[in-house]
XYZ file of N, CA and C in Angstrom:
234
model
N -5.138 -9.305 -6.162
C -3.831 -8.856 -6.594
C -3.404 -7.670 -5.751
N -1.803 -7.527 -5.552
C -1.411 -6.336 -4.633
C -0.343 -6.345 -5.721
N -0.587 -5.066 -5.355
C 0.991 -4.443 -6.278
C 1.676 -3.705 -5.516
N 3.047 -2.963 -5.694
C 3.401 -2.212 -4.625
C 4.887 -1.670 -5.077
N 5.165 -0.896 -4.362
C 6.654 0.133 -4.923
C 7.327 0.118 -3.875
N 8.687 -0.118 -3.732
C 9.271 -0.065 -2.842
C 9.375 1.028 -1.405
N 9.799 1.193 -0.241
C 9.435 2.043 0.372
C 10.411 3.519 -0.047
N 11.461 3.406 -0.460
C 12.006 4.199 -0.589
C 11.471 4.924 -2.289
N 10.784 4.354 -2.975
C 9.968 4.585 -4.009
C 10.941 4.854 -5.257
N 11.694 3.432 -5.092
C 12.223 2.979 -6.262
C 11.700 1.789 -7.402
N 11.353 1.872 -8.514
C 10.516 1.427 -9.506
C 11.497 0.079 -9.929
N 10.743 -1.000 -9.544
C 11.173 -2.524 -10.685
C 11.722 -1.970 -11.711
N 12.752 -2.651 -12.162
C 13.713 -2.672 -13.767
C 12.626 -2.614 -14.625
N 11.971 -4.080 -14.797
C 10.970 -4.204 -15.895
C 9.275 -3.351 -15.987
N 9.037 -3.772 -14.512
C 7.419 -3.125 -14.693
C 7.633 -2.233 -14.135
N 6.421 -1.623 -14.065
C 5.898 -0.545 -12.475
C 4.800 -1.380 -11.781
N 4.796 -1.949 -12.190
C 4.172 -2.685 -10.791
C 4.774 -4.450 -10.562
N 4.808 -4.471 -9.214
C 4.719 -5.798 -9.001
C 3.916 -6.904 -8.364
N 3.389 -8.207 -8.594
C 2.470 -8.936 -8.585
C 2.956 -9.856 -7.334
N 2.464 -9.459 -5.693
C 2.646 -10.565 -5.213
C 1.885 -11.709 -4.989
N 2.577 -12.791 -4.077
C 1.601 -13.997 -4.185
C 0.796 -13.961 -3.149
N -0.219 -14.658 -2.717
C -1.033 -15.112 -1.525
C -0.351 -15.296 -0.563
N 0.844 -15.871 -0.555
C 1.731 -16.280 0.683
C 2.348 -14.707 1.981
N 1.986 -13.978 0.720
C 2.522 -12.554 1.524
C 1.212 -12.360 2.363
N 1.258 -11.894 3.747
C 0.340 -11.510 4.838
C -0.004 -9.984 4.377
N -0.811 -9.583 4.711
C -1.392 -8.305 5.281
C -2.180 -8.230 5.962
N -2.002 -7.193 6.944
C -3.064 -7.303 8.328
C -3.615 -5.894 8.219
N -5.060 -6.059 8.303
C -5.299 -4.649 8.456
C -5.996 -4.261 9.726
N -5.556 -2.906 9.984
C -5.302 -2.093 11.524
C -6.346 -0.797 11.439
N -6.621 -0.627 12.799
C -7.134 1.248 12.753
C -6.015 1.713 13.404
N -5.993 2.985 12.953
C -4.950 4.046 13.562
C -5.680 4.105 14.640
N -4.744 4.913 15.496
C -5.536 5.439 16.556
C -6.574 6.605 17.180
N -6.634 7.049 15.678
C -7.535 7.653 14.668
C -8.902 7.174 14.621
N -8.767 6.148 14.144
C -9.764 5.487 13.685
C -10.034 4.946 12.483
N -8.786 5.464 11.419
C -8.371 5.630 10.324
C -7.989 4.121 9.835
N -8.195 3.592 8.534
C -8.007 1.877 8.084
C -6.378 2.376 7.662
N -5.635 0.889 8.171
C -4.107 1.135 8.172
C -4.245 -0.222 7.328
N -3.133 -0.479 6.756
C -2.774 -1.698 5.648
C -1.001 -1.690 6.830
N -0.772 -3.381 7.256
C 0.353 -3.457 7.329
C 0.779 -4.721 6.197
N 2.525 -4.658 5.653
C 2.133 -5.622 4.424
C 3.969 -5.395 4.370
N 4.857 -6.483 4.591
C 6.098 -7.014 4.656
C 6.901 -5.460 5.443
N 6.378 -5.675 6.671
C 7.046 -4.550 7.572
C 6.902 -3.071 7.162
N 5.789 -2.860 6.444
C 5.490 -1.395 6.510
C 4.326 -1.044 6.880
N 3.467 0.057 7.105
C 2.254 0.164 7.439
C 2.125 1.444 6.275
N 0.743 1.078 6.255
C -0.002 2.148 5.071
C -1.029 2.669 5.405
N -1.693 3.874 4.854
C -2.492 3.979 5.256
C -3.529 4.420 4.140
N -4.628 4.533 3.857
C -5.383 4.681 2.527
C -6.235 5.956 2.007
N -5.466 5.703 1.048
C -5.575 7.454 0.543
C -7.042 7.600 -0.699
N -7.208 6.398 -1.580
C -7.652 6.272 -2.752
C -8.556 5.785 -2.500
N -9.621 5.200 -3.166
C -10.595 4.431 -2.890
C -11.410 4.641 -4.518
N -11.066 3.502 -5.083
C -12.262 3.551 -6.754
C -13.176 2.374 -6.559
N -14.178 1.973 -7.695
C -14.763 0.353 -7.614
C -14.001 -0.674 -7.930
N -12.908 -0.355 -7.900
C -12.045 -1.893 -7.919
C -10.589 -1.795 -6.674
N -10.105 -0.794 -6.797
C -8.923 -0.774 -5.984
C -9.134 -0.021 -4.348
N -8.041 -0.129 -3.764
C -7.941 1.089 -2.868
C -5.949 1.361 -3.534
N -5.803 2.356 -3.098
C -4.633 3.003 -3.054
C -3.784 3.288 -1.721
N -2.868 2.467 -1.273
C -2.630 2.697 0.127
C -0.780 3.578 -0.002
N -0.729 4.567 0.498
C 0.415 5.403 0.615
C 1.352 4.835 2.202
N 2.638 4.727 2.240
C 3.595 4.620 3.472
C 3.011 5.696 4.426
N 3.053 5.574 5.621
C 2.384 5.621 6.609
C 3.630 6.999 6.864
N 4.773 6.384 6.625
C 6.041 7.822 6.951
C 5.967 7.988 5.783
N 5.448 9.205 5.055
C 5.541 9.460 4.156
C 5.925 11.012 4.164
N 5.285 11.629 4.970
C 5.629 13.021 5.354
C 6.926 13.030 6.322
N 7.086 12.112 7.427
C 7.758 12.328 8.045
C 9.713 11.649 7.845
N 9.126 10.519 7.147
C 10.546 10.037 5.918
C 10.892 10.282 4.754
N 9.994 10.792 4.183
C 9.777 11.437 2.977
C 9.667 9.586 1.683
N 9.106 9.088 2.426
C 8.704 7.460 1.742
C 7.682 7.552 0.302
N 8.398 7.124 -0.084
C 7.252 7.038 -1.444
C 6.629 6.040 -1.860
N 6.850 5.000 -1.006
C 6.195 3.299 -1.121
C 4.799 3.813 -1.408
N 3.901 2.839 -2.334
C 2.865 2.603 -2.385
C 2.225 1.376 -2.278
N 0.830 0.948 -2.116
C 0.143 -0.742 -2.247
C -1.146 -0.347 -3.185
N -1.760 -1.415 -3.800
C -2.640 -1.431 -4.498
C -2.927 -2.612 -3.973
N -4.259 -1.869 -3.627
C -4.579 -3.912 -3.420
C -6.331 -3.407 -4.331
N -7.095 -4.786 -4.154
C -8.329 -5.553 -4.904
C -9.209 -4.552 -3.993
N -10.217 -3.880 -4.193
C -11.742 -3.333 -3.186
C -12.235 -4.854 -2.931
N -12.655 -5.182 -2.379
C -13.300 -6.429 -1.922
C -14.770 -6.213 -2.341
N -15.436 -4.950 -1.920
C -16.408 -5.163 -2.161
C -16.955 -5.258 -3.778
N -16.588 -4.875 -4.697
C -16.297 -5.171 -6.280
C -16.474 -6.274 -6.396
């Protein structure tokens, strides 16, 4: 499951989160850092969180657009 908030970090009518399907891609990247990047319907993320089930991935312009998008995706290893 991925959930996610818009980039401009405006909240769904009904939920706060939303459930996409399998059909949506995500590719995941290193910065040039070295750092794990999440890209996922034209944004890039980068990961802030990390519990035994999730990671927490924040907009990549977040400081510099002031973006408030977020992703949730599944820990795999869980």
């Amino acid at each position: 499951m991925v959930s996610n908030r818009s980039p401009e970090g405006k909240q769904p009518h009904n939920d706060d989160q939303i459930t996409i399907t399998i059909s949506s891609i995500m590719e995941f990247i290193r910065s040039q850092r070295g750092a794990a990047k999440l890209c996922f319907e034209g944004f890039s993320y980068t990961k802030k969180k990390e519990t035994k089930s999730t990671f927490r991935w924040e907009c990549s312009q977040r400081r510099s657009d002031n973006c408030k998008g977020t992703v949730t995706s599944d820990n795999p290893v869980s």
